[in-house]
Amino acid sequence: MVVLAAAICTKNGKALLSRQFSEMTKSRVEGLLAAFPKLIGLGRQHTFIETENIRYVYQPLESLYIVLITNKNSNILEDLETLHLLAKLVPEYSNFDEYDISKNAFELVFTFDEVIAMGYKERVTLQQIKHFISMESHEEERFRMEEKIKQKEAQILATSKAKEFEKMRHEEMLRGKRSGYGGMGGGMGSGGYSPLDSSPHGGSKSSSPYNNYGGNRDDRDNNNNNNNNNNNNNRDRDSPSTSRPSAASSGLQGMKLGGKSGLNKNSAIAQVLKEEKIVEKVEDVEQLLDSQISQIPETPTVPQEGVHITVEESFTSFVESDGTVESIDIKGGLSVQVNDQSLGKVKVNLKQGKLSKQFQFITHPNIDKALFGEQSVLRLRDATKAFPSGGILKWRCKTNDESMMPIRVNCWPSPGRDSTTVNLEYDCLVGYELKSVFIEIPNPTSNAPIINQFDGLYEYDNKQKCVIWKIPLIDDSNRQGSMEFSVKGNTQSFFPVKIHFTASHTICDTIVGSVFVEETNQSTNFSTVTTLSVDTYEIK
């Protein structure tokens, strides 16, 4: 054996990760690593240490060490080459801190195994190891592509069936108004019309929202041949009572948005998917659809360190209906909370991007303004005062430059003969993620709109009379999206359109780089929460 073990430990000798290539107990490995920092000493420039039986070959990784434990007969040059290769691989899969090393322990062990086999170095390069670890499979990639195609086809089919339901519901409502019998067509009782009669044996009464209209023709003919009394009973049972409006009693709701009937929008879509054998259980689809409608990404709770920094920014904009940007107002602030009082005075180093030059910054009176202007460092002007725990920095930008908008929304109503078709589209102009994107469009009539096409999710608020287009998350996979619906109304009645979203990145492009203790000039751990929200964003 040459390499006995490869490990990552702290400067105090605490073992974070170790891969043994010979029979070694856990206690022995921990003992060797615990003794390692004591053997280094101060001021030593070597990268190896020898004891009576073993040799340590090591390399510092910021606050950690990567160590090879070898026997004294190993080739020191080959050991150094192995060590340097491992030092290049570690940052590819983890940061140099205890939490991240522990989190990515399995990936790091896999890389160690690719470099060292049975104690000897393998003849591999960095790129080859990365390729091996990725474990890419052409069969898996093909399977994923086929699954995506199936999901897309299922979505298209579900959308087309939903449109079909909407169209039939609309036609039935118009036919009911013309007949004057509250939804019962004049020829319904005698003709036995069933718009969803697709079964070869006469259709299923329990699954169709339209089966109350005169029953099924084949079933009624069979009943006529067998027993005229049974036919009359079935006809009386299947026909709705004329003393009540049929729109309420027959369940003819279809895809009506915001309705409160027993067969709601989700169950109708779920029933279609089951009939087309896309899914097995209606309950599973209903639960999935309900969870998707109500799902809103939540901001994860960040554990607070000794210094906790909060960055908040609000966005306000007014845009004309033709797309002209009337105004943009962006306000932000940074506050510091010192949870560990022993730290006392700290200074905060900021990293500012190109967009920060368009903002005006104002610092707290106790902050060194000159130092911030030159080096983007927030430090106390008077060292005898305590570091302020409230807001210490504010910024603002007022402009009409559309490049400062995280997302652009276009609303285009097109009047037709019987209704107005409203086309909406969004375009995300930034590279970071936007969460909980809600776009509200007014509905000028009391009739629910017919949704023709949409990306993401949608909901109709019957009380507020508005369509709510929801995109839970916008990332690289959906930087653009569109929606289309039809309803009666003039073009100006679909405004104002209101947009809401949140993000974990500021438009100002200002982030916290590091935090140092003033007295010792040593870096300290810190936590930060960054929030971008919308104050007002309207298309008038």
XYZ file of C-alpha atoms in Angstrom, residues 166-429:
264
model
C -65.969 25.632 -22.476
C -67.351 25.758 -26.011
C -70.131 23.269 -25.260
C -71.039 25.064 -22.043
C -71.213 28.369 -23.919
C -73.401 26.856 -26.659
C -75.736 25.277 -24.110
C -76.123 28.588 -22.281
C -76.970 30.368 -25.553
C -79.402 27.596 -26.555
C -81.054 27.737 -23.135
C -81.552 31.497 -23.383
C -83.178 31.187 -26.809
C -85.511 28.362 -25.721
C -86.859 30.235 -22.672
C -86.840 27.128 -20.470
C -83.843 27.992 -18.296
C -81.366 25.761 -20.101
C -83.820 23.051 -21.411
C -83.821 23.044 -25.221
C -87.197 22.534 -26.896
C -85.983 19.397 -28.624
C -84.147 17.995 -25.606
C -87.002 15.904 -24.239
C -87.835 14.253 -27.554
C -84.491 14.133 -29.308
C -82.433 12.771 -26.401
C -79.411 14.950 -27.239
C -76.242 14.123 -25.236
C -73.187 16.169 -26.288
C -70.778 13.873 -24.400
C -72.220 10.562 -25.602
C -68.934 8.939 -26.656
C -69.392 5.441 -25.175
C -70.215 2.622 -27.625
C -72.969 1.459 -25.253
C -74.591 4.772 -24.709
C -72.147 6.709 -22.518
C -71.709 6.990 -18.779
C -74.281 9.055 -16.917
C -72.186 9.462 -13.804
C -69.171 11.018 -15.514
C -70.862 13.568 -17.788
C -72.076 16.944 -16.544
C -74.575 16.995 -19.402
C -76.292 13.614 -18.885
C -79.382 15.132 -17.192
C -80.585 16.488 -20.516
C -82.992 13.814 -21.731
C -80.843 10.780 -20.859
C -79.244 8.559 -23.538
C -80.926 7.770 -26.839
C -79.937 4.088 -27.009
C -81.001 3.465 -23.421
C -84.388 5.124 -24.054
C -84.978 3.066 -27.224
C -84.253 -0.139 -25.323
C -86.637 0.920 -22.598
C -89.347 1.642 -25.197
C -89.004 -1.887 -26.583
C -89.114 -3.519 -23.148
C -91.379 -1.431 -20.959
C -93.046 1.881 -21.712
C -93.560 2.577 -18.009
C -89.864 2.196 -17.280
C -89.139 4.624 -20.109
C -91.461 7.217 -18.609
C -89.920 6.755 -15.180
C -86.411 7.131 -16.539
C -87.364 10.209 -18.494
C -88.927 11.802 -15.429
C -85.932 10.930 -13.328
C -83.327 12.177 -15.832
C -85.124 15.418 -16.702
C -84.611 18.407 -14.382
C -87.543 19.972 -12.602
C -89.114 22.823 -14.534
C -89.878 24.641 -11.299
C -86.190 25.458 -10.815
C -83.707 27.062 -13.207
C -81.934 24.257 -15.031
C -78.598 26.057 -14.927
C -78.528 25.522 -11.182
C -80.111 22.051 -11.069
C -78.473 20.313 -14.015
C -74.891 21.013 -12.944
C -74.149 22.585 -16.330
C -71.059 24.402 -15.129
C -68.331 22.877 -17.344
C -65.179 24.961 -17.125
C -66.843 28.005 -15.596
C -64.197 29.758 -13.531
C -65.058 30.648 -9.980
C -68.184 28.449 -9.922
C -69.236 26.701 -6.712
C -71.016 23.628 -8.115
C -70.156 20.089 -7.091
C -68.335 19.474 -10.383
C -65.741 22.238 -10.341
C -63.105 23.091 -12.915
C -60.445 20.778 -11.505
C -62.735 17.728 -11.300
C -63.916 18.327 -14.884
C -60.351 18.370 -16.194
C -59.511 15.360 -14.033
C -62.481 13.441 -15.471
C -61.351 14.205 -19.022
C -57.829 12.991 -18.263
C -59.245 9.765 -16.827
C -61.555 9.156 -19.774
C -58.653 9.612 -22.176
C -56.626 7.122 -20.042
C -53.949 9.720 -19.314
C -54.263 9.073 -15.578
C -55.690 6.209 -13.526
C -57.363 7.963 -10.579
C -59.430 11.141 -10.702
C -58.676 11.854 -7.049
C -54.928 12.019 -7.687
C -55.356 14.570 -10.484
C -57.782 16.679 -8.419
C -55.347 16.739 -5.514
C -52.476 17.645 -7.849
C -54.413 20.466 -9.519
C -55.613 21.883 -6.192
C -52.086 21.832 -4.775
C -50.688 23.543 -7.892
C -53.252 26.326 -7.760
C -52.542 27.109 -4.122
C -48.814 26.501 -4.241
C -46.751 29.637 -3.675
C -42.987 29.379 -3.198
C -42.052 30.267 0.334
C -38.881 32.064 1.260
C -36.724 29.640 3.269
C -35.813 30.670 6.788
C -32.142 31.590 7.024
C -30.438 30.756 10.360
C -28.949 33.912 11.813
C -25.236 34.173 12.537
C -23.497 36.576 14.906
C -24.023 39.315 12.290
C -27.294 39.250 10.376
C -27.758 41.569 7.393
C -31.116 42.341 5.776
C -31.346 43.817 2.275
C -34.776 44.983 1.123
C -35.790 46.644 -2.126
C -39.173 47.770 -3.466
C -40.181 48.343 -7.087
C -42.788 50.829 -8.309
C -43.673 51.409 -11.958
C -46.466 52.780 -14.113
C -46.678 51.792 -17.787
C -49.055 53.014 -20.490
C -51.224 50.485 -22.332
C -49.128 50.990 -25.479
C -45.967 49.915 -23.627
C -44.505 53.346 -22.883
C -42.823 53.425 -19.489
C -44.193 56.378 -17.568
C -42.078 56.049 -14.424
C -39.913 53.633 -12.435
C -39.048 54.181 -8.781
C -36.738 51.752 -6.987
C -36.014 52.115 -3.270
C -33.793 49.944 -1.137
C -32.083 49.704 2.203
C -29.552 47.646 4.144
C -29.712 47.012 7.866
C -27.361 45.171 10.216
C -28.247 43.271 13.361
C -25.361 42.276 15.637
C -26.581 39.198 17.530
C -23.188 38.463 19.129
C -22.455 41.463 21.354
C -18.853 40.348 21.788
C -18.211 41.334 18.165
C -19.284 44.918 18.812
C -17.751 46.934 15.999
C -17.738 45.382 12.546
C -17.332 46.592 8.992
C -19.222 45.323 5.964
C -17.684 44.961 2.500
C -20.173 45.265 -0.371
C -19.912 44.018 -3.934
C -21.640 46.344 -6.380
C -22.418 45.638 -10.033
C -22.724 47.948 -13.018
C -26.360 48.864 -12.351
C -25.444 50.279 -8.928
C -23.913 53.306 -10.673
C -27.422 54.475 -11.613
C -28.485 54.632 -7.966
C -28.042 57.350 -5.373
C -26.737 56.037 -2.037
C -27.170 57.604 1.404
C -25.240 56.286 4.414
C -26.044 56.518 8.118
C -24.488 59.597 9.813
C -22.263 57.313 11.907
C -20.861 55.571 8.822
C -17.654 56.674 7.108
C -19.107 58.138 3.907
C -15.752 58.710 2.197
C -14.638 55.108 2.698
C -17.925 53.820 1.322
C -17.615 56.005 -1.759
C -14.075 54.797 -2.460
C -14.129 51.129 -1.441
C -17.834 50.232 -0.871
C -17.046 49.483 2.793
C -19.506 50.307 5.594
C -17.460 51.216 8.673
C -18.013 53.399 11.710
C -16.836 56.970 11.476
C -16.143 57.096 15.234
C -14.515 53.930 16.596
C -15.743 54.679 20.154
C -19.402 54.274 19.186
C -21.224 51.004 18.863
C -22.103 49.716 15.439
C -25.683 50.795 14.608
C -28.110 47.898 14.559
C -30.759 49.550 12.365
C -30.628 50.709 8.755
C -27.219 52.005 7.739
C -27.570 52.386 3.963
C -30.343 53.514 1.615
C -30.506 53.862 -2.144
C -32.965 55.080 -4.755
C -33.321 55.351 -8.516
C -36.033 57.210 -10.448
C -36.020 56.644 -14.184
C -38.104 55.583 -17.174
C -35.495 53.229 -18.634
C -37.237 49.903 -19.293
C -33.946 48.012 -18.815
C -34.399 48.585 -15.060
C -37.598 46.506 -15.076
C -37.238 42.883 -13.965
C -40.245 41.808 -16.049
C -42.245 43.355 -18.892
C -45.930 42.511 -19.383
C -47.909 43.280 -22.546
C -51.740 43.237 -22.604
C -53.357 43.340 -26.052
C -57.195 43.226 -26.228
C -58.544 42.510 -29.740
C -62.278 43.216 -30.200
C -64.234 40.671 -32.242
C -67.785 40.170 -33.409
C -69.216 38.543 -30.272
C -66.384 38.947 -27.739
C -62.961 40.462 -27.129
C -59.879 38.273 -27.209
C -57.243 39.353 -24.682
C -53.653 38.282 -25.333
C -51.076 38.656 -22.583
C -47.393 37.913 -22.595
C -44.539 38.419 -20.175
C -40.807 38.722 -20.785
C -38.362 38.346 -17.888
C -35.492 40.789 -18.461
